[in-house]
Tab-separated table of C-alpha atoms in Angstrom:
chain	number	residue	atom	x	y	z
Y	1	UNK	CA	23.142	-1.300	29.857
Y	2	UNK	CA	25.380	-0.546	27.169
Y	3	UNK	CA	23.902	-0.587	23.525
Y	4	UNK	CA	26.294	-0.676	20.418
Y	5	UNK	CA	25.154	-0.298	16.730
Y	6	UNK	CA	27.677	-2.280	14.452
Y	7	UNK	CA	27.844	-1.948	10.745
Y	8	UNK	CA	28.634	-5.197	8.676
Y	9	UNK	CA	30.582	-5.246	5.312
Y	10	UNK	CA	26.909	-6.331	3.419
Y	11	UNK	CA	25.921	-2.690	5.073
Y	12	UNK	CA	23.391	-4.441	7.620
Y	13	UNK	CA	23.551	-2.976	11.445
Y	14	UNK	CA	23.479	-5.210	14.431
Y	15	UNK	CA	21.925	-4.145	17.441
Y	16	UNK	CA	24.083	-5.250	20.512
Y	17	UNK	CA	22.924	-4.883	24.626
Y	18	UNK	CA	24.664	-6.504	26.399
Y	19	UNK	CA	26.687	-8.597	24.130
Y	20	UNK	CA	23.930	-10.090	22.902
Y	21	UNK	CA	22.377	-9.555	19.137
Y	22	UNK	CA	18.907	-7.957	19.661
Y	23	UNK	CA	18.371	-6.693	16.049
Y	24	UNK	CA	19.131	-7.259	12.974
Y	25	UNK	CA	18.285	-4.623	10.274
Y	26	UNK	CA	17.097	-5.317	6.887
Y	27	UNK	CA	19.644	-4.764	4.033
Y	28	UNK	CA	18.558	-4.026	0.567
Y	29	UNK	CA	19.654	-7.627	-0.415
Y	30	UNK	CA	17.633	-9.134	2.453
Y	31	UNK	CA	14.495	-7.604	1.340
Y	32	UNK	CA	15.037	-8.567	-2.237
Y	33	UNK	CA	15.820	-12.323	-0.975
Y	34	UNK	CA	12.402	-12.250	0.823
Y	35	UNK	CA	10.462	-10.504	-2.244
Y	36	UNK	CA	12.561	-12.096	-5.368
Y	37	UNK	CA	9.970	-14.583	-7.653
Y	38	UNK	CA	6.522	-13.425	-5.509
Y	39	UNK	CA	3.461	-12.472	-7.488
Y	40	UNK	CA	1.849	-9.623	-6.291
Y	41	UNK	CA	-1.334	-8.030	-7.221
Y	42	UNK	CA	-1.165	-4.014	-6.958
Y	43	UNK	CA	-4.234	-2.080	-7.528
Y	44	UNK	CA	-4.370	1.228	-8.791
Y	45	UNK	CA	-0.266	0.162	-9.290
Y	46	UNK	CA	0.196	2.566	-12.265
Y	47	UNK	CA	0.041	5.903	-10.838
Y	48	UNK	CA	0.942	8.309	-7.879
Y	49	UNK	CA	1.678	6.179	-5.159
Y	50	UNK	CA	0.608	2.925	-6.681
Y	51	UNK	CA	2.943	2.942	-9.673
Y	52	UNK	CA	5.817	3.884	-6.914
Y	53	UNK	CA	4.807	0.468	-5.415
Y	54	UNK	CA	4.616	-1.488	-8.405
Y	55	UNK	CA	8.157	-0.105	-9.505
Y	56	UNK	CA	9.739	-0.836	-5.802
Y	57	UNK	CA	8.019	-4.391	-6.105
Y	58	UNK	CA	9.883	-4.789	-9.780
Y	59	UNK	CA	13.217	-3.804	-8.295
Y	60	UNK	CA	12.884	-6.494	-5.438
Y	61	UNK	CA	12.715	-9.299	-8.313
Y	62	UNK	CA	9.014	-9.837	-7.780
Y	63	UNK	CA	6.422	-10.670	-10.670
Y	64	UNK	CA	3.453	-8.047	-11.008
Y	65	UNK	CA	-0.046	-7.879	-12.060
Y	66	UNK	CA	-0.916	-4.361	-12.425
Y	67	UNK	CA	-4.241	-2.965	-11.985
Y	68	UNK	CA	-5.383	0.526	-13.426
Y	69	UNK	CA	-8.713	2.045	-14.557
Y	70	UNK	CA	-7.541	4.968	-16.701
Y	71	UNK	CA	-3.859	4.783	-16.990
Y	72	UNK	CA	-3.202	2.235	-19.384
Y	73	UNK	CA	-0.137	3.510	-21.177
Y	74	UNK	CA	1.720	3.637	-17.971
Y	75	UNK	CA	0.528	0.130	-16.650
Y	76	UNK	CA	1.931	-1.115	-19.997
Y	77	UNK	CA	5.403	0.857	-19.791
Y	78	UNK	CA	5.803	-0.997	-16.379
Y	79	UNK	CA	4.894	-4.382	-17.800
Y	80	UNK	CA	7.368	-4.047	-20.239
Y	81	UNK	CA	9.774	-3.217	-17.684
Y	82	UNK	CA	9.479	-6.034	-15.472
Y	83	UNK	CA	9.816	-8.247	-18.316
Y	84	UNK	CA	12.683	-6.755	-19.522
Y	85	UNK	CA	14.209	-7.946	-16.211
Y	86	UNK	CA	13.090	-11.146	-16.704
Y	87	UNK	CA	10.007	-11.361	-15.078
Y	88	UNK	CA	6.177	-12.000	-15.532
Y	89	UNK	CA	3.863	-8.822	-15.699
Y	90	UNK	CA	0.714	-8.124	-16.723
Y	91	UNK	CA	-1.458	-5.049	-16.844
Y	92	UNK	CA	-5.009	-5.714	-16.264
Y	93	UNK	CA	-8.150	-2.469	-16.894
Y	94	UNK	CA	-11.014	-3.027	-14.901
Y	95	UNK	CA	-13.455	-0.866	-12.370
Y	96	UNK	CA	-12.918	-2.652	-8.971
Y	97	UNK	CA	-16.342	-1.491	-7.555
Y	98	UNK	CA	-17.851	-4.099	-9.562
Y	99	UNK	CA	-17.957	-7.586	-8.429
Y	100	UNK	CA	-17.234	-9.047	-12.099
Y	101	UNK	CA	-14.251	-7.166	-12.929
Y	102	UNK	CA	-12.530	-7.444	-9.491
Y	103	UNK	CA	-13.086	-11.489	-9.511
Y	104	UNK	CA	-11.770	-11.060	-12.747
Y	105	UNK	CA	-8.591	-9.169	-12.028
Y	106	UNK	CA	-7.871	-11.855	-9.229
Y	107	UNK	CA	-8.440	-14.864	-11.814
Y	108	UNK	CA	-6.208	-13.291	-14.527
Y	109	UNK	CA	-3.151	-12.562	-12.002
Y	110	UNK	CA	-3.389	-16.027	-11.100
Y	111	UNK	CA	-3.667	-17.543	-14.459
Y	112	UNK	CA	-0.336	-15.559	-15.551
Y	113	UNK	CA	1.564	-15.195	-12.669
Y	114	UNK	CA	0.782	-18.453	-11.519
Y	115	UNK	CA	-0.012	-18.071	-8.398
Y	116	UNK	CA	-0.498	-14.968	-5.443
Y	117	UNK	CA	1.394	-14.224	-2.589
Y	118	UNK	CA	0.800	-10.659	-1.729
Y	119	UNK	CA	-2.351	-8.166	-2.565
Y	120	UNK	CA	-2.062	-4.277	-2.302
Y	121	UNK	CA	-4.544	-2.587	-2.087
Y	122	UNK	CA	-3.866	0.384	-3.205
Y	123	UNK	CA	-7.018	1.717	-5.277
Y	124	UNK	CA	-9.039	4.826	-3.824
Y	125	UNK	CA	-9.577	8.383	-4.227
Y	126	UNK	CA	-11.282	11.512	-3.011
Y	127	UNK	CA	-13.145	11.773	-5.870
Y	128	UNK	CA	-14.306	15.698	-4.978
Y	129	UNK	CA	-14.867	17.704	-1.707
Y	130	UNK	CA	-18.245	17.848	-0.315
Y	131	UNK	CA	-19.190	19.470	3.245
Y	132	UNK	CA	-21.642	17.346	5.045
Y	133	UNK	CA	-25.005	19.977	4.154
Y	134	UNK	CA	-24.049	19.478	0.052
Y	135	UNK	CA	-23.648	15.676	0.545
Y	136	UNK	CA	-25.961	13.921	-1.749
Y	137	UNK	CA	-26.074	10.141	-0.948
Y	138	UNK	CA	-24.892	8.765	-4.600
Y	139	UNK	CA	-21.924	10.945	-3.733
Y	140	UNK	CA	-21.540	9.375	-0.485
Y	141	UNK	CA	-21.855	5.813	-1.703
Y	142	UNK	CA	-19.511	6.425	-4.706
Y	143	UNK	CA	-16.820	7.240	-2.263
Y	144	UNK	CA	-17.578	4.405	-0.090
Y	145	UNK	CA	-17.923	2.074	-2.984
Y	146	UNK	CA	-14.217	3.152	-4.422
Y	147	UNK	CA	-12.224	3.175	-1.521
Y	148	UNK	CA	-14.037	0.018	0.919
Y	149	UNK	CA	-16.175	-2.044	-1.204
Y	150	UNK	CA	-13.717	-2.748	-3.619
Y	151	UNK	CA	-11.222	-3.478	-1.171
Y	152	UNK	CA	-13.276	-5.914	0.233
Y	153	UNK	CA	-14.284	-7.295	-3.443
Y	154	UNK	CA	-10.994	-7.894	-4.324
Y	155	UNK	CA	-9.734	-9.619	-0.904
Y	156	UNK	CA	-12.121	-11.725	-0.603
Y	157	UNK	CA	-11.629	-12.590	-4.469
Y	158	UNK	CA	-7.665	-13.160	-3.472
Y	159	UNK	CA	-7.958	-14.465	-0.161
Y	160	UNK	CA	-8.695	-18.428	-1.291
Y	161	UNK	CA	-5.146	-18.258	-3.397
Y	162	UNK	CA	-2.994	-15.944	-0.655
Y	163	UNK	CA	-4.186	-19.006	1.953
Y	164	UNK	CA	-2.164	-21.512	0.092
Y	165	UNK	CA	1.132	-20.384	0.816
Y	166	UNK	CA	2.152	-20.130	4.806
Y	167	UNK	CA	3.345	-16.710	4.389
Y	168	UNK	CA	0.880	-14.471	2.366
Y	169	UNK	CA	0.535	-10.626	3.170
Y	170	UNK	CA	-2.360	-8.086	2.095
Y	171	UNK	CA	-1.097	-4.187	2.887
Y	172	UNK	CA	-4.085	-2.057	2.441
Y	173	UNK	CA	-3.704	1.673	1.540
Y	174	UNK	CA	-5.193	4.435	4.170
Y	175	UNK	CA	-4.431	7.665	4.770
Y	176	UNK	CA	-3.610	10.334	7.670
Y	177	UNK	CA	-7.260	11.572	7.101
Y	178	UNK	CA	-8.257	8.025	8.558
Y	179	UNK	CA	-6.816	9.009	12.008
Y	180	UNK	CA	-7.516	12.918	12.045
Y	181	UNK	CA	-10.581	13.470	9.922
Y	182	UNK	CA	-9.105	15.430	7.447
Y	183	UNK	CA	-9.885	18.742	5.712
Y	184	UNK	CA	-13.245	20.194	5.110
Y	185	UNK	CA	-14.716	18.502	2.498
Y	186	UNK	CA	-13.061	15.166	2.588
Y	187	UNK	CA	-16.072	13.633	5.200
Y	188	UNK	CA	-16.444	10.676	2.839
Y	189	UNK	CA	-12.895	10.559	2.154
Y	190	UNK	CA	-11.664	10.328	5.709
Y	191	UNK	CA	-14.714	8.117	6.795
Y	192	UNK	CA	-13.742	5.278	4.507
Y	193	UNK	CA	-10.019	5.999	5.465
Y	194	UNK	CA	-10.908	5.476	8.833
Y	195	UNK	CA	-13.369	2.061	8.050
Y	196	UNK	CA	-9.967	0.958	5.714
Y	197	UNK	CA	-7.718	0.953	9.703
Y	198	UNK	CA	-10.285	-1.093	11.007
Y	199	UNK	CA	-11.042	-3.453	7.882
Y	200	UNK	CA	-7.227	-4.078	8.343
Y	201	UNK	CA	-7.275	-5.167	11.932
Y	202	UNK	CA	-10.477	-7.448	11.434
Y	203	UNK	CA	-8.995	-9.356	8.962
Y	204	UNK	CA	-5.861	-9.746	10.257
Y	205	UNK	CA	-7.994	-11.498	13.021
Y	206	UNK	CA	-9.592	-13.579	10.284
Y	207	UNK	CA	-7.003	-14.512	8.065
Y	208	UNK	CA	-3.512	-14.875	10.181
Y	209	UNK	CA	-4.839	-18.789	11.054
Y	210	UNK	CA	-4.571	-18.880	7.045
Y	211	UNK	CA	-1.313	-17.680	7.036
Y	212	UNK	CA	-2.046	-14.400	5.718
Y	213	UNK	CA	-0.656	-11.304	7.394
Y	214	UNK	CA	-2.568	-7.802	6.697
Y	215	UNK	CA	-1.157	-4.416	7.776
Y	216	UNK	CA	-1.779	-1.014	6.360
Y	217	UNK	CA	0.076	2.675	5.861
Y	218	UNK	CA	-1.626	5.831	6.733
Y	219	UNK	CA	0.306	8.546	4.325
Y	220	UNK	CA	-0.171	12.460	4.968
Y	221	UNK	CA	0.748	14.719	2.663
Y	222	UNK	CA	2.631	13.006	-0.470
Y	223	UNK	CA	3.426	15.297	-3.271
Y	224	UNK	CA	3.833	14.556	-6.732
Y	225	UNK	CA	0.661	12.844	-7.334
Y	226	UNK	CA	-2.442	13.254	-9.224
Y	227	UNK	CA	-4.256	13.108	-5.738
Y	228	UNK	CA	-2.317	16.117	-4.536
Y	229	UNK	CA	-2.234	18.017	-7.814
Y	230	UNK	CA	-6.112	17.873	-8.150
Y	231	UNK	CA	-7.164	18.203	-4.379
Y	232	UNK	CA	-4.552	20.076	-2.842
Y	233	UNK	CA	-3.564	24.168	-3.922
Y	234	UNK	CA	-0.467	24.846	-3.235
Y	235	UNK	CA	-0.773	27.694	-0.476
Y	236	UNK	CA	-2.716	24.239	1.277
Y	237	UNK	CA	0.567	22.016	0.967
Y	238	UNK	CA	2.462	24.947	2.050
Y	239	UNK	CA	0.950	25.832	5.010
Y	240	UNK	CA	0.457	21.403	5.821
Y	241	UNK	CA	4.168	20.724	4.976
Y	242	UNK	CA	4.959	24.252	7.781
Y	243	UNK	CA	3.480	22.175	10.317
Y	244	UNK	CA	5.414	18.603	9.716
Y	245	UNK	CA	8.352	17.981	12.247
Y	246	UNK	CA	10.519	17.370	9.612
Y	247	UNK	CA	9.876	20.182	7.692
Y	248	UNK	CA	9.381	18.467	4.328
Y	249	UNK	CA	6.805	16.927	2.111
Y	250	UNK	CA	6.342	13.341	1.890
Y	251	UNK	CA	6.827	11.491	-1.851
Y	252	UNK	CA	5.537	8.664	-3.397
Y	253	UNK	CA	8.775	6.211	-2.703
Y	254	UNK	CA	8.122	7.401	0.753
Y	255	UNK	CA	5.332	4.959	1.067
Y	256	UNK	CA	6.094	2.619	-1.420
Y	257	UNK	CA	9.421	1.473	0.510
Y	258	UNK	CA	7.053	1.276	3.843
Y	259	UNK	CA	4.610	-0.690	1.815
Y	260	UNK	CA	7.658	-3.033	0.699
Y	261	UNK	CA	8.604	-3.245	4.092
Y	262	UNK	CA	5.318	-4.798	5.558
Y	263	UNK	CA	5.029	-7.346	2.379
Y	264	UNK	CA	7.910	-9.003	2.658
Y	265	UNK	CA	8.296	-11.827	5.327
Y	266	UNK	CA	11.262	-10.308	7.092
Y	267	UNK	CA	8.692	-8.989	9.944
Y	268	UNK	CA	6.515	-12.171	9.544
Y	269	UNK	CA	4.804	-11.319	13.007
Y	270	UNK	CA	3.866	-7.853	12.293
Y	271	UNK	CA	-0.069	-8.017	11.718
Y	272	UNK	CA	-2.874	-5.657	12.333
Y	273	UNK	CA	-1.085	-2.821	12.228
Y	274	UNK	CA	-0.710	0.651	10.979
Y	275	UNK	CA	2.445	2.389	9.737
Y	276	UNK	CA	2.090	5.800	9.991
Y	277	UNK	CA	3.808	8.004	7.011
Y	278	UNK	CA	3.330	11.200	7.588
Y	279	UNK	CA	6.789	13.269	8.598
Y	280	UNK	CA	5.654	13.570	12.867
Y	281	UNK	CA	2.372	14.941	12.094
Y	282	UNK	CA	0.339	12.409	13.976
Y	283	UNK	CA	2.489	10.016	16.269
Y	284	UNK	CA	-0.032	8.304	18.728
């Protein structure tokens, strides 16, 4: 059977087998038609990766609420961007472990924005390495507590206003250690990584009757990020990025565009599932 990619004018590509249109690919224009005048929440959406998100979500035309626990000054720059394309932004502090201030993140998005249509969740870190015979269990809760109990706080806080549209989408942030276990000293890390994958599928069990869609991306190595630059020596992301298929490093617009990708209602029957962002380093 013959196949035949065909470029339109509007830079889309058809997919054609048999004479018949299998595919259609996304444009740049179709993905801002799907994302233009959504609120959506981003946690942790003012640095590394998450302020990559928040500024791909701001170029789509969508209205932010930005979450961040130490970087306020950026969180504010990107407020004052969005609004300077004429739309709503806010930037709202808070420590998401808590049950008050993640409730109270939800409640503010939706007072300003008016409404929610898509949650990232976005907030985590490694907070330090630890091999399992230094592990103290404050440590080990601390981790869990950042990177899967405030997930959970804040879904379940967003969930009753994300079930009143009919096409509502949660993307939760993972991570390559989720799949492979990681490197020494990320056991905490990598085990709530791993609980985020199946958090994901759960509640995409749970919620798609609501109308709610929830996927997730597992990045590798992504460079340029506070993550990296405090975890990672470089003779590490050398000898990591020697090993990727493609030879190369990932970035933060890497997974922000993926991210994009799985929010917006072009693939409206992708749920449950993991994107995997990582250059060919784990493909199963």
């Amino acid at each position: 059977m013959t196949k035949l990619f065909l470029q339109e004018a509007s830079g889309a590509e058809k997919l054609f087998v048999g004479g018949t249109v299998l595919m259609n690919s996304m444009t740049h224009n179709d993905m801002k038609d799907k994302l233009s005048g959504k609120n959506v929440l981003i946690t942790a959406g003012a640095q590394g990766i998450g302020e990559a998100i928040t500024k791909h979500f701001i170029e789509q035309g969508a209205h932010v609420a930005i979450n961040y626990f130490s970087s306020a000054t950026t969180a504010n720059e990107l407020v004052r961007h969005a609004r300077s394309k004429g739309l709503k932004a806010v930037a709202i502090g808070g420590d998401l472990t808590t049950e008050a201030d993640a409730n109270a993140l939800v409640k503010k998005t939706v007072d300003v924005l008016g409404g929610l249509d898509i949650l990232i969740n976005n907030a985590g870190s490694l907070v330090a390495r630890k091999m399992l015979a230094e592990m103290e269990t404050t440590f080990w809760h601390k981790v869990m507590d950042i990177n899967l109990t405030s997930m959970m706080l804040v879904t379940r806080a967003a969930s009753p206003h994300l079930a009143k549209n009919n096409t509502s989408s949660i993307v939760n942030l993972a991570s390559l250690a989720g799949r492979k276990g990681g490197h020494p000293g990320s056991l905490a890390y990598s085990t709530s990584k791993g609980a985020i994958l199946t958090f994901t599928r759960a509640l995409a069990s749970e919620l798609g009757p609501e109308g709610i869609r929830v996927n997730a991306v597992a990045p590798g190595l992504i460079l340029g990020t506070s993550f990296h630059n405090t975890h990672t020596t470089k003779a590490s992301a050398q000898a990591t990025t020697a090993g990727i298929p493609i030879k190369r490093a990932g970035n933060p617009d890497d997974v922000a565009r993926a991210v994009v990708y799985l929010a917006s209602e072009h693939d409206g029957f992708i749920t449950g599932a993991t994107l995997d962002i990582n250059g060919g380093v784990y493909n199963m």
